[in-house]
PDB file of C-alpha atoms in Angstrom:
ATOM      1  CA  UNK A  27      -8.256   7.578  19.382  1.00 75.00           C
ATOM      2  CA  UNK A  28      -9.995   6.253  16.922  1.00 85.00           C
ATOM      3  CA  UNK A  29     -11.599   2.373  16.389  1.00 93.00           C
ATOM      4  CA  UNK A  30     -14.086   1.080  13.253  1.00 96.00           C
ATOM      5  CA  UNK A  31     -15.858  -2.475  13.824  1.00 97.00           C
ATOM      6  CA  UNK A  32     -16.828  -4.821  10.972  1.00 97.00           C
ATOM      7  CA  UNK A  33     -19.410  -7.013  12.679  1.00 96.00           C
ATOM      8  CA  UNK A  34     -19.409  -8.701   9.202  1.00 97.00           C
ATOM      9  CA  UNK A  35     -16.403 -11.334   8.374  1.00 96.00           C
ATOM     10  CA  UNK A  36     -18.235 -12.077   5.553  1.00 97.00           C
ATOM     11  CA  UNK A  37     -21.571 -11.736   2.600  1.00 97.00           C
ATOM     12  CA  UNK A  38     -22.650 -12.439  -0.359  1.00 97.00           C
ATOM     13  CA  UNK A  39     -24.415 -11.480  -2.834  1.00 98.00           C
ATOM     14  CA  UNK A  40     -25.789 -11.878  -5.961  1.00 98.00           C
ATOM     15  CA  UNK A  41     -25.120 -10.780  -9.122  1.00 98.00           C
ATOM     16  CA  UNK A  42     -27.187  -7.274  -9.749  1.00 98.00           C
ATOM     17  CA  UNK A  43     -28.900  -7.213  -6.365  1.00 98.00           C
ATOM     18  CA  UNK A  44     -27.958  -4.819  -3.870  1.00 98.00           C
ATOM     19  CA  UNK A  45     -26.171  -5.353  -0.622  1.00 98.00           C
ATOM     20  CA  UNK A  46     -25.123  -2.953   2.450  1.00 98.00           C
ATOM     21  CA  UNK A  47     -21.785  -2.956   4.151  1.00 98.00           C
ATOM     22  CA  UNK A  48     -21.947  -2.466   7.978  1.00 98.00           C
ATOM     23  CA  UNK A  49     -19.382  -0.178   9.820  1.00 98.00           C
ATOM     24  CA  UNK A  50     -19.330   1.677  13.557  1.00 98.00           C
ATOM     25  CA  UNK A  51     -16.924   3.835  14.583  1.00 97.00           C
ATOM     26  CA  UNK A  52     -14.753   5.203  17.478  1.00 95.00           C
ATOM     27  CA  UNK A  53     -12.812   8.620  17.775  1.00 91.00           C
ATOM     28  CA  UNK A  54     -13.098  12.079  19.938  1.00 88.00           C
ATOM     29  CA  UNK A  55     -11.660  14.507  17.018  1.00 86.00           C
ATOM     30  CA  UNK A  56     -14.745  16.461  15.992  1.00 85.00           C
ATOM     31  CA  UNK A  57     -13.332  16.723  12.204  1.00 88.00           C
ATOM     32  CA  UNK A  58     -12.712  14.083  11.051  1.00 92.00           C
ATOM     33  CA  UNK A  59     -13.151  11.595   7.605  1.00 92.00           C
ATOM     34  CA  UNK A  60     -14.592   8.477   7.001  1.00 95.00           C
ATOM     35  CA  UNK A  61     -13.321   5.828   3.802  1.00 95.00           C
ATOM     36  CA  UNK A  62     -14.160   2.547   2.291  1.00 97.00           C
ATOM     37  CA  UNK A  63     -11.385   0.604   0.297  1.00 96.00           C
ATOM     38  CA  UNK A  64     -11.508  -2.024  -1.147  1.00 97.00           C
ATOM     39  CA  UNK A  65      -8.963  -4.671  -1.874  1.00 96.00           C
ATOM     40  CA  UNK A  66      -9.192  -7.154  -4.664  1.00 94.00           C
ATOM     41  CA  UNK A  67      -6.752 -10.383  -4.219  1.00 91.00           C
ATOM     42  CA  UNK A  68      -3.938  -8.140  -6.049  1.00 90.00           C
ATOM     43  CA  UNK A  69      -4.350  -6.178  -2.488  1.00 92.00           C
ATOM     44  CA  UNK A  70      -4.460  -2.618  -3.757  1.00 93.00           C
ATOM     45  CA  UNK A  71      -5.616  -0.545  -1.423  1.00 95.00           C
ATOM     46  CA  UNK A  72      -8.564   1.049  -3.364  1.00 94.00           C
ATOM     47  CA  UNK A  73     -10.734   4.081  -2.621  1.00 94.00           C
ATOM     48  CA  UNK A  74     -14.405   3.248  -2.804  1.00 96.00           C
ATOM     49  CA  UNK A  75     -15.736   6.073  -1.265  1.00 96.00           C
ATOM     50  CA  UNK A  76     -15.113   9.135   1.155  1.00 94.00           C
ATOM     51  CA  UNK A  77     -16.927  11.244   4.520  1.00 94.00           C
ATOM     52  CA  UNK A  78     -15.934  13.976   5.419  1.00 91.00           C
ATOM     53  CA  UNK A  79     -17.301  13.945   8.722  1.00 92.00           C
ATOM     54  CA  UNK A  80     -18.757  17.656   8.571  1.00 91.00           C
ATOM     55  CA  UNK A  81     -20.146  17.271   5.416  1.00 90.00           C
ATOM     56  CA  UNK A  82     -23.907  15.594   5.961  1.00 86.00           C
ATOM     57  CA  UNK A  83     -24.893  14.821   2.502  1.00 93.00           C
ATOM     58  CA  UNK A  84     -24.081  11.185   2.471  1.00 95.00           C
ATOM     59  CA  UNK A  85     -21.356  10.568  -0.598  1.00 94.00           C
ATOM     60  CA  UNK A  86     -21.873   8.873  -3.715  1.00 95.00           C
ATOM     61  CA  UNK A  87     -19.950   7.354  -5.775  1.00 95.00           C
ATOM     62  CA  UNK A  88     -21.920   5.345  -8.769  1.00 96.00           C
ATOM     63  CA  UNK A  89     -23.329   2.767  -8.033  1.00 97.00           C
ATOM     64  CA  UNK A  90     -21.371   2.800  -3.769  1.00 98.00           C
ATOM     65  CA  UNK A  91     -23.504   5.341  -2.157  1.00 97.00           C
ATOM     66  CA  UNK A  92     -23.307   5.676   2.060  1.00 98.00           C
ATOM     67  CA  UNK A  93     -24.820   6.132   4.744  1.00 97.00           C
ATOM     68  CA  UNK A  94     -23.668   8.089   7.162  1.00 97.00           C
ATOM     69  CA  UNK A  95     -25.209   8.437  10.517  1.00 96.00           C
ATOM     70  CA  UNK A  96     -22.711  10.174  12.451  1.00 94.00           C
ATOM     71  CA  UNK A  97     -24.705  11.103  16.063  1.00 93.00           C
ATOM     72  CA  UNK A  98     -25.285   6.770  15.579  1.00 95.00           C
ATOM     73  CA  UNK A  99     -21.342   6.773  14.561  1.00 96.00           C
ATOM     74  CA  UNK A 100     -22.738   5.078  11.326  1.00 97.00           C
ATOM     75  CA  UNK A 101     -20.912   4.448   7.795  1.00 97.00           C
ATOM     76  CA  UNK A 102     -22.630   1.867   5.895  1.00 98.00           C
ATOM     77  CA  UNK A 103     -21.484   1.130   2.473  1.00 98.00           C
ATOM     78  CA  UNK A 104     -24.126   0.168   0.114  1.00 98.00           C
ATOM     79  CA  UNK A 105     -23.341  -1.704  -3.085  1.00 98.00           C
ATOM     80  CA  UNK A 106     -26.016  -0.860  -6.312  1.00 98.00           C
ATOM     81  CA  UNK A 107     -26.428  -3.212  -8.975  1.00 98.00           C
ATOM     82  CA  UNK A 108     -23.530  -5.661  -7.995  1.00 98.00           C
ATOM     83  CA  UNK A 109     -20.716  -6.983 -10.451  1.00 97.00           C
ATOM     84  CA  UNK A 110     -18.876  -9.946 -10.088  1.00 97.00           C
ATOM     85  CA  UNK A 111     -15.611  -7.465 -10.083  1.00 96.00           C
ATOM     86  CA  UNK A 112     -17.143  -6.201  -6.271  1.00 97.00           C
ATOM     87  CA  UNK A 113     -15.804  -9.549  -5.409  1.00 97.00           C
ATOM     88  CA  UNK A 114     -13.405  -8.053  -2.868  1.00 97.00           C
ATOM     89  CA  UNK A 115     -11.861  -7.702   1.311  1.00 97.00           C
ATOM     90  CA  UNK A 116     -13.980  -4.062   1.584  1.00 98.00           C
ATOM     91  CA  UNK A 117     -12.678  -2.186   5.315  1.00 97.00           C
ATOM     92  CA  UNK A 118     -13.826   0.663   6.603  1.00 98.00           C
ATOM     93  CA  UNK A 119     -11.163   3.816   7.598  1.00 96.00           C
ATOM     94  CA  UNK A 120     -11.681   6.697   9.587  1.00 94.00           C
ATOM     95  CA  UNK A 121      -9.062   9.833   9.636  1.00 91.00           C
ATOM     96  CA  UNK A 122      -8.279  12.227  11.625  1.00 86.00           C
ATOM     97  CA  UNK A 123      -8.930  15.557   9.662  1.00 78.00           C
ATOM     98  CA  UNK A 124      -5.030  15.958   8.554  1.00 73.00           C
ATOM     99  CA  UNK A 125      -5.423  12.716   7.466  1.00 65.00           C
ATOM    100  CA  UNK A 126      -3.002  11.308   9.860  1.00 71.00           C
ATOM    101  CA  UNK A 127      -3.499   8.881  11.856  1.00 79.00           C
ATOM    102  CA  UNK A 128      -5.653   6.212   9.298  1.00 88.00           C
ATOM    103  CA  UNK A 129      -7.173   3.460  10.857  1.00 92.00           C
ATOM    104  CA  UNK A 130      -9.297   1.041  10.109  1.00 95.00           C
ATOM    105  CA  UNK A 131     -11.697  -2.417   9.954  1.00 96.00           C
ATOM    106  CA  UNK A 132     -11.737  -5.928  10.110  1.00 96.00           C
ATOM    107  CA  UNK A 133     -12.799  -6.036   7.217  1.00 97.00           C
ATOM    108  CA  UNK A 134     -15.654  -7.711   5.717  1.00 97.00           C
ATOM    109  CA  UNK A 135     -15.545 -10.764   2.277  1.00 97.00           C
ATOM    110  CA  UNK A 136     -17.971  -9.792  -0.394  1.00 98.00           C
ATOM    111  CA  UNK A 137     -19.206 -11.833  -2.136  1.00 98.00           C
ATOM    112  CA  UNK A 138     -20.723 -11.431  -6.068  1.00 98.00           C
ATOM    113  CA  UNK A 139     -22.158 -15.048  -6.791  1.00 97.00           C
ATOM    114  CA  UNK A 140     -23.231 -14.501 -10.712  1.00 96.00           C
TER     115      UNK A 140
ATOM    116  CA  UNK B  26      -3.374   9.758 -11.011  1.00 60.00           C
ATOM    117  CA  UNK B  27      -1.458   9.768  -8.473  1.00 63.00           C
ATOM    118  CA  UNK B  28       0.823   6.451  -7.821  1.00 89.00           C
ATOM    119  CA  UNK B  29       2.825   5.545  -5.295  1.00 94.00           C
ATOM    120  CA  UNK B  30       5.305   2.949  -5.730  1.00 94.00           C
ATOM    121  CA  UNK B  31       6.886  -0.547  -3.165  1.00 96.00           C
ATOM    122  CA  UNK B  32       9.734  -2.092  -4.300  1.00 96.00           C
ATOM    123  CA  UNK B  33      10.466  -5.494  -4.704  1.00 97.00           C
ATOM    124  CA  UNK B  34       6.804  -6.536  -3.866  1.00 96.00           C
ATOM    125  CA  UNK B  35       7.626  -9.866  -3.095  1.00 96.00           C
ATOM    126  CA  UNK B  36      10.970 -10.582  -1.140  1.00 97.00           C
ATOM    127  CA  UNK B  37      12.308 -13.679  -0.119  1.00 97.00           C
ATOM    128  CA  UNK B  38      15.167 -13.474   3.191  1.00 96.00           C
ATOM    129  CA  UNK B  39      16.943 -15.665   4.671  1.00 97.00           C
ATOM    130  CA  UNK B  40      16.580 -15.386   8.613  1.00 97.00           C
ATOM    131  CA  UNK B  41      18.780 -13.368  10.241  1.00 97.00           C
ATOM    132  CA  UNK B  42      19.341 -10.991   7.723  1.00 97.00           C
ATOM    133  CA  UNK B  43      18.254  -7.378   6.892  1.00 97.00           C
ATOM    134  CA  UNK B  44      15.301  -6.793   3.648  1.00 97.00           C
ATOM    135  CA  UNK B  45      15.077  -3.108   2.612  1.00 97.00           C
ATOM    136  CA  UNK B  46      11.041  -1.832   1.681  1.00 98.00           C
ATOM    137  CA  UNK B  47      11.460   1.150  -0.686  1.00 97.00           C
ATOM    138  CA  UNK B  48       7.846   3.303  -0.748  1.00 96.00           C
ATOM    139  CA  UNK B  49       8.139   6.085  -3.477  1.00 95.00           C
ATOM    140  CA  UNK B  50       5.354   8.595  -4.665  1.00 93.00           C
ATOM    141  CA  UNK B  51       6.258   8.976  -8.063  1.00 92.00           C
ATOM    142  CA  UNK B  52       4.230  12.438  -8.421  1.00 88.00           C
ATOM    143  CA  UNK B  53       3.605  14.324  -5.666  1.00 88.00           C
ATOM    144  CA  UNK B  54       5.694  15.373  -3.066  1.00 88.00           C
ATOM    145  CA  UNK B  55       4.811  13.584   0.470  1.00 87.00           C
ATOM    146  CA  UNK B  56       5.304  15.038   3.349  1.00 83.00           C
ATOM    147  CA  UNK B  57       3.849  11.862   5.497  1.00 89.00           C
ATOM    148  CA  UNK B  58       3.390   8.399   4.613  1.00 93.00           C
ATOM    149  CA  UNK B  59       2.316   5.334   6.918  1.00 94.00           C
ATOM    150  CA  UNK B  60       3.871   1.606   6.808  1.00 96.00           C
ATOM    151  CA  UNK B  61       1.268  -1.093   8.123  1.00 96.00           C
ATOM    152  CA  UNK B  62       1.398  -4.509   7.850  1.00 97.00           C
ATOM    153  CA  UNK B  63      -1.714  -7.219   7.040  1.00 95.00           C
ATOM    154  CA  UNK B  64      -1.304 -10.429   7.666  1.00 91.00           C
ATOM    155  CA  UNK B  65      -3.295 -13.256   5.984  1.00 87.00           C
ATOM    156  CA  UNK B  66      -7.007 -12.147   5.835  1.00 85.00           C
ATOM    157  CA  UNK B  67      -6.334 -10.005   8.552  1.00 91.00           C
ATOM    158  CA  UNK B  68      -6.947  -5.809   8.683  1.00 94.00           C
ATOM    159  CA  UNK B  69      -4.053  -3.675   7.919  1.00 95.00           C
ATOM    160  CA  UNK B  70      -1.918  -2.260  11.482  1.00 95.00           C
ATOM    161  CA  UNK B  71      -0.539   1.306  11.185  1.00 94.00           C
ATOM    162  CA  UNK B  72       3.105   0.546  12.494  1.00 96.00           C
ATOM    163  CA  UNK B  73       4.326   3.918  12.078  1.00 95.00           C
ATOM    164  CA  UNK B  74       3.989   7.343  10.484  1.00 93.00           C
ATOM    165  CA  UNK B  75       6.786   8.482   8.731  1.00 90.00           C
ATOM    166  CA  UNK B  76       7.473  12.707   8.334  1.00 86.00           C
ATOM    167  CA  UNK B  77      10.041  13.352   6.017  1.00 83.00           C
ATOM    168  CA  UNK B  78      13.326  14.920   7.727  1.00 82.00           C
ATOM    169  CA  UNK B  79      12.206  13.779  10.727  1.00 84.00           C
ATOM    170  CA  UNK B  80      12.117  10.213  12.899  1.00 88.00           C
ATOM    171  CA  UNK B  81       9.251   8.206  12.537  1.00 92.00           C
ATOM    172  CA  UNK B  82       6.396   7.652  15.097  1.00 93.00           C
ATOM    173  CA  UNK B  83       6.003   4.370  15.960  1.00 95.00           C
ATOM    174  CA  UNK B  84       2.773   2.108  16.972  1.00 94.00           C
ATOM    175  CA  UNK B  85       3.074   0.635  20.587  1.00 94.00           C
ATOM    176  CA  UNK B  86       4.059  -2.855  19.970  1.00 94.00           C
ATOM    177  CA  UNK B  87       6.115  -1.934  17.523  1.00 96.00           C
ATOM    178  CA  UNK B  88      10.341  -2.827  17.710  1.00 95.00           C
ATOM    179  CA  UNK B  89      11.888   0.517  16.094  1.00 94.00           C
ATOM    180  CA  UNK B  90      15.185  -0.744  16.975  1.00 95.00           C
ATOM    181  CA  UNK B  91      14.075  -4.097  14.344  1.00 96.00           C
ATOM    182  CA  UNK B  92      11.809  -2.027  11.782  1.00 97.00           C
ATOM    183  CA  UNK B  93      14.102   1.156  10.623  1.00 96.00           C
ATOM    184  CA  UNK B  94      12.233   3.699   9.037  1.00 95.00           C
ATOM    185  CA  UNK B  95      13.627   6.365   6.928  1.00 91.00           C
ATOM    186  CA  UNK B  96      12.261   9.225   5.324  1.00 89.00           C
ATOM    187  CA  UNK B  97      15.336  10.851   3.563  1.00 83.00           C
ATOM    188  CA  UNK B  98      12.844  12.718   1.230  1.00 89.00           C
ATOM    189  CA  UNK B  99       9.528  13.810  -0.309  1.00 89.00           C
ATOM    190  CA  UNK B 100       9.200  11.153  -2.097  1.00 92.00           C
ATOM    191  CA  UNK B 101      10.458   7.418  -0.580  1.00 94.00           C
ATOM    192  CA  UNK B 102      10.308   6.642   3.105  1.00 94.00           C
ATOM    193  CA  UNK B 103      11.925   3.358   3.431  1.00 96.00           C
ATOM    194  CA  UNK B 104      11.369   0.097   5.729  1.00 97.00           C
ATOM    195  CA  UNK B 105      14.404  -2.224   6.832  1.00 97.00           C
ATOM    196  CA  UNK B 106      13.333  -5.168   9.154  1.00 97.00           C
ATOM    197  CA  UNK B 107      16.290  -5.684  10.358  1.00 97.00           C
ATOM    198  CA  UNK B 108      17.953  -9.564  11.468  1.00 97.00           C
ATOM    199  CA  UNK B 109      14.659 -10.260  10.209  1.00 97.00           C
ATOM    200  CA  UNK B 110      12.911 -13.439  11.777  1.00 96.00           C
ATOM    201  CA  UNK B 111      10.151 -16.174  10.293  1.00 96.00           C
ATOM    202  CA  UNK B 112       7.606 -14.258  12.264  1.00 95.00           C
ATOM    203  CA  UNK B 113       8.121 -11.350  10.067  1.00 96.00           C
ATOM    204  CA  UNK B 114       6.859 -12.348   7.512  1.00 96.00           C
ATOM    205  CA  UNK B 115       4.162 -10.586   6.152  1.00 96.00           C
ATOM    206  CA  UNK B 116       2.896  -8.164   3.956  1.00 97.00           C
ATOM    207  CA  UNK B 117       3.689  -4.661   4.386  1.00 98.00           C
ATOM    208  CA  UNK B 118       1.634  -1.959   3.105  1.00 97.00           C
ATOM    209  CA  UNK B 119       2.963   1.622   2.990  1.00 96.00           C
ATOM    210  CA  UNK B 120       1.095   4.530   2.346  1.00 94.00           C
ATOM    211  CA  UNK B 121       1.478   8.907   0.993  1.00 92.00           C
ATOM    212  CA  UNK B 122      -0.316  11.763   2.059  1.00 86.00           C
ATOM    213  CA  UNK B 123       0.354  14.754  -0.526  1.00 77.00           C
ATOM    214  CA  UNK B 124       1.419  18.053   0.519  1.00 70.00           C
ATOM    215  CA  UNK B 125      -2.081  19.808   0.186  1.00 69.00           C
ATOM    216  CA  UNK B 126      -2.371  16.642   2.284  1.00 62.00           C
ATOM    217  CA  UNK B 127      -6.310  15.937   0.820  1.00 68.00           C
ATOM    218  CA  UNK B 128      -5.910  12.698   0.052  1.00 79.00           C
ATOM    219  CA  UNK B 129      -3.728   9.512   0.579  1.00 86.00           C
ATOM    220  CA  UNK B 130      -2.665   6.499  -2.167  1.00 90.00           C
ATOM    221  CA  UNK B 131      -1.749   3.388  -0.591  1.00 94.00           C
ATOM    222  CA  UNK B 132       0.955   1.339  -2.657  1.00 95.00           C
ATOM    223  CA  UNK B 133       0.568  -1.423  -4.192  1.00 94.00           C
ATOM    224  CA  UNK B 134       2.218  -3.844  -0.794  1.00 96.00           C
ATOM    225  CA  UNK B 135       5.910  -5.861  -0.900  1.00 97.00           C
ATOM    226  CA  UNK B 136       5.707  -9.415   0.316  1.00 97.00           C
ATOM    227  CA  UNK B 137       8.036 -10.321   2.565  1.00 97.00           C
ATOM    228  CA  UNK B 138       8.811 -14.481   3.082  1.00 97.00           C
ATOM    229  CA  UNK B 139      11.877 -15.307   6.317  1.00 97.00           C
ATOM    230  CA  UNK B 140      13.348 -18.495   5.350  1.00 97.00           C
TER     231      UNK B 140
END
């Protein structure tokens, strides 16, 4: 079984600044994936970044990077140079290695202020 | 890139009727599709996993007879909400796993309102 916990219901950041969203997880799997998804008001789920648990190197996608602490089961998302378009709900998720059984955290509503 | 399409995007139905939502993978074969439900300001809750040609696997607490899932082909899964009630009103999202299994793609979601 997998559980994902996001303890920050809402966060805000000034445009161009950096913000970190927290996520912890629990899983009995030895191999698994971790994800951050963005859900704007359109409700479309947009993949922000993906981390394979067996890779020690933190994943990075342009302004988005993660801090993956496997022993602590922590998977935080750092957004650098925040833009107004980053305003959205952000969901942390975990999935088994074959991508089945993807589970989501409760989400963090991020607001980027001009 | 890969696209998963859901139809309809919005549907309003009368209480007691049934409504079908389609999830199609447009440019890849999806051996597995997933159905989620999302209440306002809440997270996505997995309802069921459907594999092409076999019965869906439902999560605990999800009524199989109420939420009928069919995955008749490698590109189409359907969710039928039977005898809909106002409490079934929600946002339903599907996702599809590519045949290679490496990536999950989400549909645009479908708003269901039961009046």
